[in-house]
GROMACS .gro file of C-alpha atoms in nm:
model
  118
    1UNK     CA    1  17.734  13.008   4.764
    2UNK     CA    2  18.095  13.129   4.848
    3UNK     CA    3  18.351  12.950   4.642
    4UNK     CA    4  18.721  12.880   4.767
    5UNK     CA    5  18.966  13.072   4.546
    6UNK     CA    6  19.229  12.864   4.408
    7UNK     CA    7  19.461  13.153   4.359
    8UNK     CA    8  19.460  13.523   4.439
    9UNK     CA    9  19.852  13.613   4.219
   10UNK     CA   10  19.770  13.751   3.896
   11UNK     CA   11  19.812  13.575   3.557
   12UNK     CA   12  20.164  13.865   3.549
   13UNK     CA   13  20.349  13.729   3.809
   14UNK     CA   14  20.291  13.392   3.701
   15UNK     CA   15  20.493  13.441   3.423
   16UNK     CA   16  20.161  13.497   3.180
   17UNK     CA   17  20.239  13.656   2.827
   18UNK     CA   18  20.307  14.090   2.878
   19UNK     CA   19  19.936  14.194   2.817
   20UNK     CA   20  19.705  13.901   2.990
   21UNK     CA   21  19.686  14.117   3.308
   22UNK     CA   22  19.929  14.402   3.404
   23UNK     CA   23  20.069  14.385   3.772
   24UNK     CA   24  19.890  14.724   3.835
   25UNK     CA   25  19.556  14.540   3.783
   26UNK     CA   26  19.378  14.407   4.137
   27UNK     CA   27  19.412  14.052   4.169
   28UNK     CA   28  19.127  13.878   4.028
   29UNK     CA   29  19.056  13.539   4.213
   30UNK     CA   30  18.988  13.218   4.006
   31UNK     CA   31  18.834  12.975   4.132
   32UNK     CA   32  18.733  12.587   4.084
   33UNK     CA   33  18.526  12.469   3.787
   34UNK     CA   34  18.396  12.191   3.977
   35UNK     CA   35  18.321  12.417   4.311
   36UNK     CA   36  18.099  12.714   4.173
   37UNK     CA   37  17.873  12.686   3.836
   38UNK     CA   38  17.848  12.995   3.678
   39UNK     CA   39  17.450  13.143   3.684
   40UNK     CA   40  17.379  12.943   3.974
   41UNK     CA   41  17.199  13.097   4.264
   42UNK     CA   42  17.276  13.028   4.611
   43UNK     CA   43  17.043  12.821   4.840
   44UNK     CA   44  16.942  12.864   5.141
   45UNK     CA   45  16.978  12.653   5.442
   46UNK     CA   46  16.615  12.537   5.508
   47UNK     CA   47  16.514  12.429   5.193
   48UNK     CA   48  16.858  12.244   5.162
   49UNK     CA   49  16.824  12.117   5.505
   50UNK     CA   50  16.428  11.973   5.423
   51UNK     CA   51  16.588  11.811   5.084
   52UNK     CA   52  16.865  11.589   5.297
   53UNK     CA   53  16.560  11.499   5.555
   54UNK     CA   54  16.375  11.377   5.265
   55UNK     CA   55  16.632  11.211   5.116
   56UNK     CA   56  16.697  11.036   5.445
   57UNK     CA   57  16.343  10.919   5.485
   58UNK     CA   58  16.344  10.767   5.162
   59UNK     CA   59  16.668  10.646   5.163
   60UNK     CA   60  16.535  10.459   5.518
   61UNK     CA   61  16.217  10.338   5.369
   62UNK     CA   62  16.348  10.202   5.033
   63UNK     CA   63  16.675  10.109   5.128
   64UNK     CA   64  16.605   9.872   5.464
   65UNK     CA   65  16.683   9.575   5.251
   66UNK     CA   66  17.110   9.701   5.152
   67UNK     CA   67  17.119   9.866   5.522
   68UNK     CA   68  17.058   9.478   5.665
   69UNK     CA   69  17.328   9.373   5.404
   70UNK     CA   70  17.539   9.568   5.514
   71UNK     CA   71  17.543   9.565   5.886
   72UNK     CA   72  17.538   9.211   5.875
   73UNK     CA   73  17.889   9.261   5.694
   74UNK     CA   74  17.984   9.435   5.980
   75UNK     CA   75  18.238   9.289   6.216
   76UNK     CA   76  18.067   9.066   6.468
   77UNK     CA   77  18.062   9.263   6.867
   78UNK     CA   78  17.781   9.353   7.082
   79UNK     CA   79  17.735   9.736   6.888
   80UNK     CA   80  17.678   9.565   6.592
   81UNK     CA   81  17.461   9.252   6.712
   82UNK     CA   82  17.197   9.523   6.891
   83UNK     CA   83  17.264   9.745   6.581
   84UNK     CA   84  17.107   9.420   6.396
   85UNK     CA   85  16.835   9.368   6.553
   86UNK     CA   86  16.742   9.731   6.524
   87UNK     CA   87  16.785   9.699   6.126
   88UNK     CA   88  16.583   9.344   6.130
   89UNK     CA   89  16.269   9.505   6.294
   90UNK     CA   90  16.313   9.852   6.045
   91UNK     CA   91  16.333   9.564   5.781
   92UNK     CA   92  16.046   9.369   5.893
   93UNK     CA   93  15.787   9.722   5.960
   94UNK     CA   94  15.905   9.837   5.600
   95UNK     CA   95  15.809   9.484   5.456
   96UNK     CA   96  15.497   9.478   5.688
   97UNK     CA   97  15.376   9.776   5.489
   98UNK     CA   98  15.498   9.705   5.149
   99UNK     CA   99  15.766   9.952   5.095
  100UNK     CA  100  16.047   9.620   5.109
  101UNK     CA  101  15.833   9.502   4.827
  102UNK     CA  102  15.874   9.807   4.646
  103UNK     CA  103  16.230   9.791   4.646
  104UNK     CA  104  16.253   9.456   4.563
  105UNK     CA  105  16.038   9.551   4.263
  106UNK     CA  106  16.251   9.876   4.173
  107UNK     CA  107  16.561   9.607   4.200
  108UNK     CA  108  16.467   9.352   3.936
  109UNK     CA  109  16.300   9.662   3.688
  110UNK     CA  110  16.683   9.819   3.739
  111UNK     CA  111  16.809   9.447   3.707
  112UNK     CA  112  16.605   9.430   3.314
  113UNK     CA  113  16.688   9.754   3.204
  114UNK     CA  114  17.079   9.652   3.268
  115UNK     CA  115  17.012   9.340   3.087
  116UNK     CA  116  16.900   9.512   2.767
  117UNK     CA  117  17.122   9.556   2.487
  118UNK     CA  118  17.088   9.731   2.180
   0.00000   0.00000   0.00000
């Protein structure tokens, strides 16, 4: 994984204390915490790719019930009324083989463990 550098000026001509790193010395990038974790190895692209599919085919199966909320939020036009029907009959086949069940299920076990206290 190639990181962005955040800076390429050494710590010297930043005004650093005399001794942190000499102007002489190459400029060493730095780069983001939050962008490169240090010991990790890169991935490649088809393993990452086959993740996000499966991701996406759950995502479809056990989330038919919030992707009907929400299009029906949407505003009200004929993209979004044939959009609808498309998410009613992906509601209905998920239902039809018990995966809408499933999430309903999932839902109110999420629902009791937020309603514990301790």
């Amino acid at each position: 994984m190639n990181a962005i550098p955040t800076s390429r000026i050494p710590a010297a001509a930043k005004g650093a204390p005399p001794g942190v790193a000499s102007a002489r010395s190459a400029a060493r990038p730095r780069y983001n915490p939050v962008e490169v974790i240090e010991g990790a190895a890169p991935s490649r692209l088809w393993p990452v790719a086959l993740s996000l599919a499966a991701a996406s085919l759950v995502a479809l199966a056990l989330g038919a019930h919030p992707l009907a909320d929400w299009v029906n939020g949407l505003p009200i036009n004929p993209v979004t009324d044939r959009l609808s029907g498309w998410v009613q009959t992906w509601q209905d086949w998920m239902d039809a083989i018990g995966v809408g069940h499933l999430y309903t299920g999932l839902q109110s076990l999420f629902r009791w463990f937020q309603g514990l206290r301790f």
